[in-house]
mmCIF file of C-alpha atoms in Angstrom:
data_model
loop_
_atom_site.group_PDB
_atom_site.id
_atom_site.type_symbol
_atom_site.label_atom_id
_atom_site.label_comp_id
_atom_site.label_asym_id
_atom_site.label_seq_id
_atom_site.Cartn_x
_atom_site.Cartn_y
_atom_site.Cartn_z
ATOM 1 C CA UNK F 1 98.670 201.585 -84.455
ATOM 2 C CA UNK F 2 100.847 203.502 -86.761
ATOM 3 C CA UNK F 3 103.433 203.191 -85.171
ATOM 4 C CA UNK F 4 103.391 199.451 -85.124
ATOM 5 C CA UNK F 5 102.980 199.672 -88.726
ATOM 6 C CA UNK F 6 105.970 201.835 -88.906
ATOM 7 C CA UNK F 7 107.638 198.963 -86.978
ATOM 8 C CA UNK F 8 106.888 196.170 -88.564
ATOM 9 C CA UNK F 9 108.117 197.614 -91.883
ATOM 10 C CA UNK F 10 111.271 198.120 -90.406
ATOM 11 C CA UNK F 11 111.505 194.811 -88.530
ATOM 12 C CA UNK F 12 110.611 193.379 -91.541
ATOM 13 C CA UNK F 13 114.230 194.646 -93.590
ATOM 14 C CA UNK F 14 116.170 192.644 -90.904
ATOM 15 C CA UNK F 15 115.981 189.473 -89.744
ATOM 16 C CA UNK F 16 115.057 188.897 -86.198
ATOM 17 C CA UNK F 17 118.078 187.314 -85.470
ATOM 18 C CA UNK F 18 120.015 190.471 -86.447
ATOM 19 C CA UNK F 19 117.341 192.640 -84.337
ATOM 20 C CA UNK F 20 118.190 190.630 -81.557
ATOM 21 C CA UNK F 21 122.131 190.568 -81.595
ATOM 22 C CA UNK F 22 121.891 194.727 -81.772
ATOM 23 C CA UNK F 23 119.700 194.789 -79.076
ATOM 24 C CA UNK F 24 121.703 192.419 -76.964
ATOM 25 C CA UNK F 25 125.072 194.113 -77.879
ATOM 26 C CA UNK F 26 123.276 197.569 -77.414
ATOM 27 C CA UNK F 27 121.820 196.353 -73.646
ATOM 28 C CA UNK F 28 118.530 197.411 -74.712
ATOM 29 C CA UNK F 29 116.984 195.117 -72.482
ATOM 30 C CA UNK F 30 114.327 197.488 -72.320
ATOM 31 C CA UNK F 31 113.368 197.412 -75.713
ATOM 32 C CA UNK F 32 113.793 193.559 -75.946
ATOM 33 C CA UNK F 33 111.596 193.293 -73.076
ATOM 34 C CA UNK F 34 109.114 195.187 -74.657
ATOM 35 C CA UNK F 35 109.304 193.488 -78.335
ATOM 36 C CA UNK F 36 108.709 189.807 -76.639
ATOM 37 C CA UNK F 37 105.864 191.460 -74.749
ATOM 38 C CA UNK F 38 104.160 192.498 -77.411
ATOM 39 C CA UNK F 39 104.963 189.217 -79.907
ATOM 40 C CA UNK F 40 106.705 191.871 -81.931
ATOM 41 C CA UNK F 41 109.723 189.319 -81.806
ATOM 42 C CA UNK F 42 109.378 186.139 -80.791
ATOM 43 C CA UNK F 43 110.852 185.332 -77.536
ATOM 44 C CA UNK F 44 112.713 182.434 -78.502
ATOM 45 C CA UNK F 45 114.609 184.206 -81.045
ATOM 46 C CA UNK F 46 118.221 183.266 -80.917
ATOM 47 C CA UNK F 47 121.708 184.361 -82.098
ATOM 48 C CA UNK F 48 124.000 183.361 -84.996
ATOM 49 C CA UNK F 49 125.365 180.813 -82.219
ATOM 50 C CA UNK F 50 121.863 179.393 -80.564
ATOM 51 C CA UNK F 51 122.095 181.590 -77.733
ATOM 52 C CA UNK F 52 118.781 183.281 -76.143
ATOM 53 C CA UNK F 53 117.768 186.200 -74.379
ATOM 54 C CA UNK F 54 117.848 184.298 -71.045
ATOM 55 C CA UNK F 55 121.777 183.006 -71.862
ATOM 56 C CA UNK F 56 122.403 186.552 -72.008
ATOM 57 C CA UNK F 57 120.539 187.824 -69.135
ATOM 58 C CA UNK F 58 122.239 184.987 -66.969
ATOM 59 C CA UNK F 59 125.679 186.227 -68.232
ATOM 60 C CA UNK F 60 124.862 189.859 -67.356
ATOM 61 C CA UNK F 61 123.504 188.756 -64.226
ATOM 62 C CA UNK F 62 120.400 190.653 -64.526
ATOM 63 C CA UNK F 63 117.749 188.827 -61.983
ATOM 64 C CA UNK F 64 114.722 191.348 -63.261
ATOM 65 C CA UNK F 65 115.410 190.245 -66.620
ATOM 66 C CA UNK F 66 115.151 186.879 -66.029
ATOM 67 C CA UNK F 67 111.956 186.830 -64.093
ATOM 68 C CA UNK F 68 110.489 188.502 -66.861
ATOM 69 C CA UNK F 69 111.728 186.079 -69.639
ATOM 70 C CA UNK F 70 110.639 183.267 -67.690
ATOM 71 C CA UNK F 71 107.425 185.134 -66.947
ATOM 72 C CA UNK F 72 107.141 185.010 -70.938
ATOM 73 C CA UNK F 73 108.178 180.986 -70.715
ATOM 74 C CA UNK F 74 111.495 181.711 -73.017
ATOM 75 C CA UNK F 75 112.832 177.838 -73.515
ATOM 76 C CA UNK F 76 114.944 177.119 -70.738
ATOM 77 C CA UNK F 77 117.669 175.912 -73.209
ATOM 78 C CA UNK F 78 119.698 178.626 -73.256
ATOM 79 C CA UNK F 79 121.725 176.955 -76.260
ATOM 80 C CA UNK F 80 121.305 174.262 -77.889
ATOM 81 C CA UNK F 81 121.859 171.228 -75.323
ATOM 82 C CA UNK F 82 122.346 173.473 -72.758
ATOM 83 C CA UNK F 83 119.900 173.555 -70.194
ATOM 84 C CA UNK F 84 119.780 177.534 -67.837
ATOM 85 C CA UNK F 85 120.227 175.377 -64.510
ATOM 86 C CA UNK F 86 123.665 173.931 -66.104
ATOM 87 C CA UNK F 87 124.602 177.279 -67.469
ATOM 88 C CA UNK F 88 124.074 178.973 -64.127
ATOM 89 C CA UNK F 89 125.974 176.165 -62.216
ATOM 90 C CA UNK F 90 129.082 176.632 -65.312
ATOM 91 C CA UNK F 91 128.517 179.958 -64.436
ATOM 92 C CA UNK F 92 128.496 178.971 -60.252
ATOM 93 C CA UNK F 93 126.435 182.190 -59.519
ATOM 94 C CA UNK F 94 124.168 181.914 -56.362
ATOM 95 C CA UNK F 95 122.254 184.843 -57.600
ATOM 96 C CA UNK F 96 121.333 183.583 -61.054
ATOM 97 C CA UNK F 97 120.604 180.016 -59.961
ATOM 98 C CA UNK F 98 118.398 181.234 -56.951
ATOM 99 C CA UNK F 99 116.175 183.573 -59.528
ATOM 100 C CA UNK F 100 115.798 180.387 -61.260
ATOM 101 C CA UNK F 101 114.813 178.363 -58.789
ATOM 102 C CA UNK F 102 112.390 181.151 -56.999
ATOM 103 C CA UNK F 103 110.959 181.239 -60.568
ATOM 104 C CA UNK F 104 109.760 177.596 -60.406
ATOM 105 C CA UNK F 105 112.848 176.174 -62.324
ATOM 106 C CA UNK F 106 113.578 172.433 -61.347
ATOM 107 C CA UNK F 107 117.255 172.175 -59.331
ATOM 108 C CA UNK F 108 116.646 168.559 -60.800
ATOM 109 C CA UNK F 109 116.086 168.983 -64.044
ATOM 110 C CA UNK F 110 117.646 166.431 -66.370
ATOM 111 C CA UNK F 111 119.514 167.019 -69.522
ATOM 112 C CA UNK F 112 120.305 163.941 -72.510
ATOM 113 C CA UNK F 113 122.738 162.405 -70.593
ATOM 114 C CA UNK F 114 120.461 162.351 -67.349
ATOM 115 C CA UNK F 115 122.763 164.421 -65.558
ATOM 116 C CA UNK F 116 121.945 166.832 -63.157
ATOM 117 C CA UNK F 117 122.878 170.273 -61.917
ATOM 118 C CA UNK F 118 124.376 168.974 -58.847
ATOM 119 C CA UNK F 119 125.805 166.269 -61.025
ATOM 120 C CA UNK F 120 127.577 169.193 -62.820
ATOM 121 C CA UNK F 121 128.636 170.701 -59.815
ATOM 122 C CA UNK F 122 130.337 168.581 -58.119
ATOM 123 C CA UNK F 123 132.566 167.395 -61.182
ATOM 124 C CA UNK F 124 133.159 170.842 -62.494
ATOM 125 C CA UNK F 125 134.128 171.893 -58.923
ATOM 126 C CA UNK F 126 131.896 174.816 -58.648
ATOM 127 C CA UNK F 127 131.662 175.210 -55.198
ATOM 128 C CA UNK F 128 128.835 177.380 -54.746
ATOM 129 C CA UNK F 129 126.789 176.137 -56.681
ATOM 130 C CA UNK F 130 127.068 172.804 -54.741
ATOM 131 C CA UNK F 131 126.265 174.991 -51.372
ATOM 132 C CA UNK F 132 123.271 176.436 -53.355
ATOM 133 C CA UNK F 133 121.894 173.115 -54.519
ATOM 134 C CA UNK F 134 122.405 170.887 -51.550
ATOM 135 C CA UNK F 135 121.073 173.630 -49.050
ATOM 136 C CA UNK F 136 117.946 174.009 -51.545
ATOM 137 C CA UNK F 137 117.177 170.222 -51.272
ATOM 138 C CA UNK F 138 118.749 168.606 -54.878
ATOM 139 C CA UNK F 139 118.820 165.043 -55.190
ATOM 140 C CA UNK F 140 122.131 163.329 -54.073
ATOM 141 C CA UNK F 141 120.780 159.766 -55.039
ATOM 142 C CA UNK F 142 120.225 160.625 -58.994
ATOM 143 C CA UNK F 143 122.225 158.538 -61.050
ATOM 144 C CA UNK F 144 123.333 159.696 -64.532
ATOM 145 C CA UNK F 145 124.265 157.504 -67.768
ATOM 146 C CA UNK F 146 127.751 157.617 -66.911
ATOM 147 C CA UNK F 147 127.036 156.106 -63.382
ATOM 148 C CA UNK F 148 127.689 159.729 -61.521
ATOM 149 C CA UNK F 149 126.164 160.142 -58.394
ATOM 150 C CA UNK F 150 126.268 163.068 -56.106
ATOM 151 C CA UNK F 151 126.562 160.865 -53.075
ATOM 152 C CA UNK F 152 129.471 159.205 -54.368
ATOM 153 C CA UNK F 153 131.099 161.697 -55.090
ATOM 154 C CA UNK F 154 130.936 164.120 -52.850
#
């Protein structure tokens, strides 16, 4: 208990947005980890730029990570208007975007402009991803506002 008081007090002289960006820059996943466990930071806590623990952990590529953050049901938009399915197709790593998925993350979610992962995949040209998501069953009949659809263009 004193200890946590000790904590606070200092958590309390920075913001949690600078807390985070140390512990980021520092790779003290660890210590994150254990912060957002214990609601001594929240887990949404961002960046200067929007980003959030699970943008990170995607970049890093660190699967464990991610499974926990999930675990902890971080919002799954990484940025603002980014959704972590897009950023791990942008990102076309197999790895990241099969953590998500075995974690119960939709391969169909929808962003604001109704577009899809696959969607994304197939215009961006990120060719495993499109492996990833066709093999894993994503929809090639969904239809976006722009009138993209993975069957048409594939």
């Amino acid at each position: 208990m004193c200890s946590n008081i000790f904590l606070n007090s200092k958590l309390n002289q920075k913001s949690s947005s600078t807390i985070f960006t140390e512990l980021i820059e520092n790779n003290s996943w660890d210590i994150l980890i254990k912060m957002f466990s214990l609601r001594i930071l929240d887990v949404n806590t961002r960046d200067c730029k929007g980003k959030n623990a699970l943008y990170w952990a995607m970049l890093k590529n660190k699967a464990d990570v991610i499974k926990i953050l999930i675990h902890l049901n971080i919002d799954q938009y990484v940025s603002p208007n980014l959704l972590a399915m897009n950023f791990a197709v942008y990102l076309d790593n197999v790895k990241v975007l099969r953590c998500l998925k075995n974690c119960g993350l939709d391969l169909d979610v929808i962003d604001e402009v109704n577009t899809t992962p696959l969607i994304y995949a197939i215009l961006y040209k990120k060719s495993n991803s499109i492996k990833f998501l066709l093999s894993n069953g994503a929809d090639v009949n969904h239809e976006d506002f722009m009138g993209n659809c993975p069957k048409n263009l594939i």
